[in-house]
Short mmCIF file of C-alpha atoms and ligand atoms in Angstrom, two decimals:
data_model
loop_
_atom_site.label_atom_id
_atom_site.label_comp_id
_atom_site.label_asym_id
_atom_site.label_seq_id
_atom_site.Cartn_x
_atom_site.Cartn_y
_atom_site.Cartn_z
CA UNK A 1 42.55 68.09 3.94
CA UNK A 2 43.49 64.63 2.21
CA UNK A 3 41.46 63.29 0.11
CA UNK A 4 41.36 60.11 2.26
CA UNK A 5 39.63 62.47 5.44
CA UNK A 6 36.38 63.07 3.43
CA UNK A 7 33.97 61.03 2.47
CA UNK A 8 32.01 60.21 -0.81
CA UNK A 9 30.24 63.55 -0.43
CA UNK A 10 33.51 65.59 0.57
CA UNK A 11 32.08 65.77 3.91
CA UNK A 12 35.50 65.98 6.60
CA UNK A 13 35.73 62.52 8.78
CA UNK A 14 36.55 63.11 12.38
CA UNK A 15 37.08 61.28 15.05
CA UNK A 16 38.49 62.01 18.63
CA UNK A 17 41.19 59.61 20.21
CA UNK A 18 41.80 58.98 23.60
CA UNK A 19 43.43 62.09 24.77
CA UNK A 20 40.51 63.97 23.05
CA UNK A 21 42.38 64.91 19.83
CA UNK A 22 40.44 65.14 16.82
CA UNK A 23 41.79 62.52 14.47
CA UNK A 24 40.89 61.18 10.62
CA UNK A 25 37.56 59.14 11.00
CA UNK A 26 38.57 55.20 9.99
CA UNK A 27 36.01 54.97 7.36
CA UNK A 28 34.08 51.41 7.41
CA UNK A 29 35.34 48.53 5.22
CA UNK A 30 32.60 48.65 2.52
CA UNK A 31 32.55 44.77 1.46
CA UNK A 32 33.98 44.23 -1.92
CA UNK A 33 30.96 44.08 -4.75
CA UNK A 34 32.22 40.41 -5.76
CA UNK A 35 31.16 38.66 -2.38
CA UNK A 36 28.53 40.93 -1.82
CA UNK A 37 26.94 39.06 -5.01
CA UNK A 38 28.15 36.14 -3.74
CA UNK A 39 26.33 36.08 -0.72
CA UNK A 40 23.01 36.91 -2.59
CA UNK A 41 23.65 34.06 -4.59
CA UNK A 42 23.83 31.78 -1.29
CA UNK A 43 21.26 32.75 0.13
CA UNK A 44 19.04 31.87 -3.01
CA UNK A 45 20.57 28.64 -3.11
CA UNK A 46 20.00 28.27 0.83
CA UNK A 47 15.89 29.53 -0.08
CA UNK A 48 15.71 27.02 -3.08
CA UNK A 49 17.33 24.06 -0.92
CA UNK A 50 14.34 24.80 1.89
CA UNK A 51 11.53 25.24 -0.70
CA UNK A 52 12.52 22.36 -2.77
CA UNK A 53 12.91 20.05 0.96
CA UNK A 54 9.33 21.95 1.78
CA UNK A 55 7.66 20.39 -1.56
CA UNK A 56 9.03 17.00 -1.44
CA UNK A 57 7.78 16.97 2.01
CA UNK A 58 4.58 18.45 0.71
CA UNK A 59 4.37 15.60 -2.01
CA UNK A 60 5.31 12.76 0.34
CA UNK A 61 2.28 13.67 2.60
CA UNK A 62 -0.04 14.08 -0.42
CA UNK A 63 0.61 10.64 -1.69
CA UNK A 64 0.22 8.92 1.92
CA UNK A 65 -3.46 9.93 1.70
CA UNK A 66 -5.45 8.85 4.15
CA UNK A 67 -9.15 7.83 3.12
CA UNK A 68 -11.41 5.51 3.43
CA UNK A 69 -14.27 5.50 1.07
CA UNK A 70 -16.90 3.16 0.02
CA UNK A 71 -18.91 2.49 -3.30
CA UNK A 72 -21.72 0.44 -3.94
CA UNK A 73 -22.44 -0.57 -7.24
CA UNK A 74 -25.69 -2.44 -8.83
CA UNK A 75 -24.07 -5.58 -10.20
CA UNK A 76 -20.64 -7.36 -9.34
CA UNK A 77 -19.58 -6.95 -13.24
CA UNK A 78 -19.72 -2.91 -12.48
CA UNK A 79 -17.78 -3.44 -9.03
CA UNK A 80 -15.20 -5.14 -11.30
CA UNK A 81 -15.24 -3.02 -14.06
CA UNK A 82 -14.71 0.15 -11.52
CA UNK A 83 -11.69 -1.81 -9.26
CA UNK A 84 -10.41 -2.89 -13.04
CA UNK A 85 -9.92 0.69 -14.22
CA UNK A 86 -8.53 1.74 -10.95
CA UNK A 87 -5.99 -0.84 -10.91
CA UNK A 88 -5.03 0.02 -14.12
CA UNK A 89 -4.52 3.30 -13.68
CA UNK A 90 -2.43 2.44 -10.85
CA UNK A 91 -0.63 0.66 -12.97
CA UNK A 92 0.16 2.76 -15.49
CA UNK A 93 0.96 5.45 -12.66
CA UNK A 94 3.38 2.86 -11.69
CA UNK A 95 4.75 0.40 -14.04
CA UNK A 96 6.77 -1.60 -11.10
CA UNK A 97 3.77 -1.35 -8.26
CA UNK A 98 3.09 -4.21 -6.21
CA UNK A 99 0.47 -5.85 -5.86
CA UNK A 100 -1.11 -8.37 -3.32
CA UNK A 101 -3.49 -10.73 -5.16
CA UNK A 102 -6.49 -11.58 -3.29
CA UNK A 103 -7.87 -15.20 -3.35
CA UNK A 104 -11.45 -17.02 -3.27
CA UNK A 105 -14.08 -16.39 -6.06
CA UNK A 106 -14.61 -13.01 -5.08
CA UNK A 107 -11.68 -12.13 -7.61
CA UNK A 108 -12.23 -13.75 -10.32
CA UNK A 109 -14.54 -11.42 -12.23
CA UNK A 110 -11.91 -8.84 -12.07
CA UNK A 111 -8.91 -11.71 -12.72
CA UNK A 112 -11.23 -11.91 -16.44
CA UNK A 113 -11.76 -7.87 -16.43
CA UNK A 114 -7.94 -7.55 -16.40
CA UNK A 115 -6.78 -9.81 -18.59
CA UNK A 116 -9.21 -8.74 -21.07
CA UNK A 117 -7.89 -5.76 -21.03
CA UNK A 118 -4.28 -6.92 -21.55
CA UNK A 119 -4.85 -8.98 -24.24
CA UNK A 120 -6.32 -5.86 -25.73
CA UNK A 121 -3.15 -4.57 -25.54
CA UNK A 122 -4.57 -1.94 -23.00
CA UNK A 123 -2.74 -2.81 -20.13
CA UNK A 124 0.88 -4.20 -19.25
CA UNK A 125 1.97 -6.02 -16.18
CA UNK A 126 5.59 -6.91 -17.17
CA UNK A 127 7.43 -5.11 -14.15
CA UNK A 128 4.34 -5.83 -11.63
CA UNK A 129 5.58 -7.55 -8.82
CA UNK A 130 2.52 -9.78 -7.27
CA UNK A 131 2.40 -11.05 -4.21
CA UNK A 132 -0.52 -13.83 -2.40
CA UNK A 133 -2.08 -13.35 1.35
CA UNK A 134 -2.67 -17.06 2.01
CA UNK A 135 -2.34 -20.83 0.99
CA UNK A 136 -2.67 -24.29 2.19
CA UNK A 137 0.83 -25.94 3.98
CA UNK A 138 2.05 -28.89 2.61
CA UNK A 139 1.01 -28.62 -1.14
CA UNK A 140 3.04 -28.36 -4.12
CA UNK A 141 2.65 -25.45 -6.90
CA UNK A 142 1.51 -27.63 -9.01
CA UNK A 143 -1.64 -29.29 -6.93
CA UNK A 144 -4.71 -28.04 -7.98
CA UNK A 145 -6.07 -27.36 -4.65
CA UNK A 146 -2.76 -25.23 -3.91
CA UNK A 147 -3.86 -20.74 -3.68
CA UNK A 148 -0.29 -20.76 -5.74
CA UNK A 149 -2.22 -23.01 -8.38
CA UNK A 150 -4.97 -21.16 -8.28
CA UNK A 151 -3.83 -17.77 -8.93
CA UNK A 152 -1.43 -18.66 -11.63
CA UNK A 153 -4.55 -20.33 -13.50
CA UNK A 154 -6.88 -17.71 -12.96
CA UNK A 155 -4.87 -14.53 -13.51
CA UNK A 156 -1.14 -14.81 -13.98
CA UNK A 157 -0.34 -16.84 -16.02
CA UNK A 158 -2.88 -15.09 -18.47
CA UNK A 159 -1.47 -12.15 -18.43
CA UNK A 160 3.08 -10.63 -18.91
CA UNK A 161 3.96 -11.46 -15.65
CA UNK A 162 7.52 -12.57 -14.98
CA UNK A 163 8.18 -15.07 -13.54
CA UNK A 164 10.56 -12.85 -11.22
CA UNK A 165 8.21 -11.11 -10.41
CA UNK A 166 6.15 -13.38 -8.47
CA UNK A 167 5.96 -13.84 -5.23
CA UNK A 168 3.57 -15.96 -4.05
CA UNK A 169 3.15 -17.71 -0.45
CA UNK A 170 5.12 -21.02 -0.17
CA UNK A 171 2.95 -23.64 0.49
CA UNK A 172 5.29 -26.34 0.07
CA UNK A 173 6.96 -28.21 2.82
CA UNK A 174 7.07 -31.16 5.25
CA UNK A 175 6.28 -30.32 8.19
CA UNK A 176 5.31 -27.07 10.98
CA UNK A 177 8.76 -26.27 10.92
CA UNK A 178 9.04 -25.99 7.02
CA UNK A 179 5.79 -24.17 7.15
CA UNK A 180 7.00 -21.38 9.95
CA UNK A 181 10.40 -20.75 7.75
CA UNK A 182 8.26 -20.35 4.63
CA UNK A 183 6.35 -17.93 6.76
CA UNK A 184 9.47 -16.04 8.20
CA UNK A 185 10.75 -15.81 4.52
CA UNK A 186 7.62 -14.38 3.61
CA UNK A 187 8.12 -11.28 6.49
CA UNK A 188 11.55 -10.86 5.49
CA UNK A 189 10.37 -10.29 1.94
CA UNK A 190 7.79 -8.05 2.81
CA UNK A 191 9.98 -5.86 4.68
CA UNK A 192 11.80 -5.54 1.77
CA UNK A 193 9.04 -5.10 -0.91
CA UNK A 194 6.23 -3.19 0.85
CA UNK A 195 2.79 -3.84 -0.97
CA UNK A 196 2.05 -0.81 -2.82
CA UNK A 197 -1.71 -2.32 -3.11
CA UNK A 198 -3.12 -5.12 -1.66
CA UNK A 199 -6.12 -6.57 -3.45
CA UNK A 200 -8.57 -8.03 -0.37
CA UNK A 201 -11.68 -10.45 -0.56
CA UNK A 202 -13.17 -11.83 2.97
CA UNK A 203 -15.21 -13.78 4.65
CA UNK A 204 -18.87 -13.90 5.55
CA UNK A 205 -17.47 -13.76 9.29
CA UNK A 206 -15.12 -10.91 8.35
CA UNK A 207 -11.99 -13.34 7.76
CA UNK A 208 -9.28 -11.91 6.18
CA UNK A 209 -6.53 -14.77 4.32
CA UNK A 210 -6.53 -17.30 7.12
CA UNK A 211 -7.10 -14.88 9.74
CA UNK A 212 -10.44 -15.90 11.69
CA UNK A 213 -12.59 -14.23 13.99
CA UNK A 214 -10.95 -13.34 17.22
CA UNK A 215 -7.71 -13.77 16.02
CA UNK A 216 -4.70 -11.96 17.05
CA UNK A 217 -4.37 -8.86 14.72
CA UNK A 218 -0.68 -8.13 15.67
CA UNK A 219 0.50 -11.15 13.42
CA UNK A 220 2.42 -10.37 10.35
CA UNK A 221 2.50 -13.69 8.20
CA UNK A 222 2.04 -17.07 10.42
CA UNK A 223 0.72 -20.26 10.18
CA UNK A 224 -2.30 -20.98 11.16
CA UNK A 225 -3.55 -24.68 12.59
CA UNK A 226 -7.11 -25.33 10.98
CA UNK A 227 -9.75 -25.66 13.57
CA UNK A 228 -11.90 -28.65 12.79
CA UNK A 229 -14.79 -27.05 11.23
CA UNK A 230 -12.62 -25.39 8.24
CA UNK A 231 -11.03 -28.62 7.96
CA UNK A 232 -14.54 -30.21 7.38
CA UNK A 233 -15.46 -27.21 5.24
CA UNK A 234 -12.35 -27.67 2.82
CA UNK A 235 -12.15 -31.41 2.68
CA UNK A 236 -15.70 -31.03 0.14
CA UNK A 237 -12.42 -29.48 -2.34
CA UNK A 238 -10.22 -32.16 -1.49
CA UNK A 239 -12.09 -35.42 -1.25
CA UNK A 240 -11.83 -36.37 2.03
CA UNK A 241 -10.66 -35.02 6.11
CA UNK A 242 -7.89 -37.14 5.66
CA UNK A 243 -6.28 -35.01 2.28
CA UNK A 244 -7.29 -31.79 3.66
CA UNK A 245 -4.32 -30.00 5.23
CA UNK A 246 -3.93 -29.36 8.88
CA UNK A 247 -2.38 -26.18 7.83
CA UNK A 248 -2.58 -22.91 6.39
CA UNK A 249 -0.27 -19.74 6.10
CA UNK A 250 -1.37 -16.60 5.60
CA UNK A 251 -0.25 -13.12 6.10
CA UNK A 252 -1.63 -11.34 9.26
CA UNK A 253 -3.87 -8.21 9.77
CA UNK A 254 -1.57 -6.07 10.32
CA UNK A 255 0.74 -7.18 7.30
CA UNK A 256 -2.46 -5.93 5.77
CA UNK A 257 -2.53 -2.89 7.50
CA UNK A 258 1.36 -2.31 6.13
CA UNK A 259 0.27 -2.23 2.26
CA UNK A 260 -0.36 1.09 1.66
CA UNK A 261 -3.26 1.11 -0.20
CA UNK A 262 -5.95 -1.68 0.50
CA UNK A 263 -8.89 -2.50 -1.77
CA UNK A 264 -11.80 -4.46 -0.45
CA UNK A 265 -14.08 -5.71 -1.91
CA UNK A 266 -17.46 -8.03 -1.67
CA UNK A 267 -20.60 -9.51 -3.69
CA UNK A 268 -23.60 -11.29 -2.87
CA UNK A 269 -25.73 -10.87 0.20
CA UNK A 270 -23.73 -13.23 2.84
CA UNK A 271 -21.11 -10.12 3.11
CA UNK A 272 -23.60 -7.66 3.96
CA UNK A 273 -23.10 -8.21 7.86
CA UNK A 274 -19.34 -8.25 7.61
CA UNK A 275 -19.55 -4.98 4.87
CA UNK A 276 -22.05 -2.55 7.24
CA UNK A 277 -19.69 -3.09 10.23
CA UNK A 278 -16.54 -2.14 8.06
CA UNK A 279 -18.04 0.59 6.48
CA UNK A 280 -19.73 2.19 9.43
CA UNK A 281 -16.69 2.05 11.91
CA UNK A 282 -17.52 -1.06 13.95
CA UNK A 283 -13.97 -2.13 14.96
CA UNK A 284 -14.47 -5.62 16.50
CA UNK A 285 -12.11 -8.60 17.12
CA UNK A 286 -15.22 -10.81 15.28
CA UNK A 287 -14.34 -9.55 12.35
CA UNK A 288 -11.10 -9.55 11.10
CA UNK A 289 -12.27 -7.14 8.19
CA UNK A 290 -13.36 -4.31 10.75
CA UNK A 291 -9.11 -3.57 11.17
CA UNK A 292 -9.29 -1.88 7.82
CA UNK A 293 -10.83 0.69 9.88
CA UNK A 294 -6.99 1.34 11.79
CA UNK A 295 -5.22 1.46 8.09
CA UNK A 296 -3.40 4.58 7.95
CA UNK A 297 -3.44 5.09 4.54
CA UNK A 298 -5.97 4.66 1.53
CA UNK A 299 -8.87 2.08 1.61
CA UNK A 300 -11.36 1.57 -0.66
CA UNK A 301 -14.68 -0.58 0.05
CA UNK A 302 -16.68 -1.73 -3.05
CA UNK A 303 -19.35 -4.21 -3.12
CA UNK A 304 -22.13 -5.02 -5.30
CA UNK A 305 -26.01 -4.35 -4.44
CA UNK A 306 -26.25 -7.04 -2.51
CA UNK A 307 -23.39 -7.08 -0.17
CA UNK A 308 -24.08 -3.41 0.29
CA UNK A 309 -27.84 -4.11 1.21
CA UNK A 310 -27.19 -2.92 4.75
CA UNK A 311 -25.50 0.21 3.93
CA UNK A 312 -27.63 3.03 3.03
CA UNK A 313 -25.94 5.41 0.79
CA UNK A 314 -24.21 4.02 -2.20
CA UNK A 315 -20.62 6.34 -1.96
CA UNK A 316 -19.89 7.41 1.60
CA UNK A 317 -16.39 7.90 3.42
CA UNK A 318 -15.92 6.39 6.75
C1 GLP B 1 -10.96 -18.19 1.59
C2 GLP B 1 -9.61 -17.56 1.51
C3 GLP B 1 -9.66 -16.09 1.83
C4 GLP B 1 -10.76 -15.43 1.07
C5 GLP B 1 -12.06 -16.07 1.31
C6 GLP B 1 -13.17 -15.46 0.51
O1 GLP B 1 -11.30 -18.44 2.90
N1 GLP B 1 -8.70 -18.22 2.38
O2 GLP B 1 -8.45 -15.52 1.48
O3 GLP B 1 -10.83 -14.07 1.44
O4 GLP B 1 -11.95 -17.42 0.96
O5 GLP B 1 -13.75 -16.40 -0.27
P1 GLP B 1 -14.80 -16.09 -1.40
O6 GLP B 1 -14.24 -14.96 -2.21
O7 GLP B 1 -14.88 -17.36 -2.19
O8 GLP B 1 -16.05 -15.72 -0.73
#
């Protein structure tokens, strides 16, 4: 017998045709060592590719956390010192996050904790991109009753911000229409630059920016006509009904609800109603606040004593 008839053990290879004559056994094409390695190697690749897609996945999912938490602390100078360190952190986690600025007095504790902390060298905001929630229609920058005057003063111009980096509400303008295009401008930037973490104060009614009770929370940034009772209320800052504005813009709940991580926050015992409904899940179109409560992603509560005087435990998740 040839060679070719046996097999690796010298065992004969038969076979039987279609007449029923036994014939050589066709022994089956082994494939060649080369792409046997080379399929091994593809299928690693193939595993890698779905592990690596599996992780990233993984990691996306981890960072979209979804929490809501809330901390009391004793005094508002600990509540700032706390949201201080957290934002920097942030910051230094991401060098280019942005940030919505909240506005009112609320802030301005932290505004002082922060850029004590830069000048200190501790803390840089030079690729921060900062961004407002509301203002007054009809002002320039540089009127000192304008939001865009007031946040420069308080906090950025104290601090490496560029000036590129800053984008604040327009509050200039003539008239409604001016005001709605300014407002437009604003959603078409937002679109753009999603708020990595928006910075919120509120209301003793649970307003949010210019958003008052009972509002609608579908609106992204709009322009609000003041009722007459805020007008009354702001005219003791501007001297008279007559120089008070007619006006505001503001972004809308659920612009807020877009920012991806929201931080709260609240001192002195007028809050307390507007901070026990938030933080105990009272979803209500009085309170403007209370739509925190829909935010997909991370939220953070803090108040001092006594805006958490209504709220029992002093670090709960809700
Ligand atoms: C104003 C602003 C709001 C702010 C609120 C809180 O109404 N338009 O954006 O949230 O004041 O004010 P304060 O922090 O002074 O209590």
């Amino acid at each position: 017998m040839e060679e070719k008839d046996k097999n690796q053990n010298g065992q004969e290879l038969l076979d039987v045709d279609e007449k029923g004559q036994t014939i050589p056994k066709k022994e089956e094409k082994k494939p060649a060592a080369g792409s046997e390695t080379f399929t091994h190697v593809l299928l690693i690749f193939l595993a890698c590719v779905l592990l690596g897609l599996y992780l990233k996945i993984f990691v996306f999912y981890k960072n979209v956390e979804k929490t809501k938490e809330y901390h009391k602390y004793k005094t508002a100078d600990d509540m700032n010192r706390n949201i201080g360190e957290t934002i920097i952190r942030f910051v230094k986690q991401k060098p280019k996050a942005r940030i919505g600025l909240a506005s009112g007095s609320t802030p301005e504790g932290l505004y002082k904790y922060l850029i004590n902390k830069y000048e200190k060298g501790e803390v840089s905001f030079k690729d921060v991109e900062f961004f407002s929630i509301d203002g007054f229609c009809g002002l320039s920058k540089s009127d000192k009753n304008s939001y865009h005057y007031a946040l420069t003063n308080s906090f950025l111009s104290k601090i490496d911000a560029q000036e590129k980096n800053i984008h604040l509400l327009k509050e200039e303008g003539n008239s409604i229409v001016d005001f709605e295009k300014n407002a437009e401008e604003y959603n078409a930037l937002l679109a753009e630059k999603p708020i990595d973490l928006q910075l919120l104060s509120f209301g003793e009614n649970g307003h949010i920016g210019f958003n008052e009770p009972n509002t609608d929370f579908d609106l992204l940034t709009h322009v609000v006509k003041l009722t007459d009772d805020k007008r009354k209320d702001k005219s003791k800052i501007f001297g008279s009904l007559e120089k008070t504005p007619e006006y505001a813009i503001t972004q809308g709940v659920a612009s807020v609800l877009q920012a991806k991580e929201v931080i709260a926050f609240a001192k002195g015992s007028g809050k307390a109603k507007a901070v026990n409904d938030l933080v105990n899940g009272v979803f209500t179109k009085n309170s403007p606040i209370t739509a925190l409560i829909n935010h997909n992603g991370k939220v953070t509560v803090c108040t001092d004593e006594e805006a958490g005087k209504n709220v029992k435990q002093y670090n709960k998740k809700f």
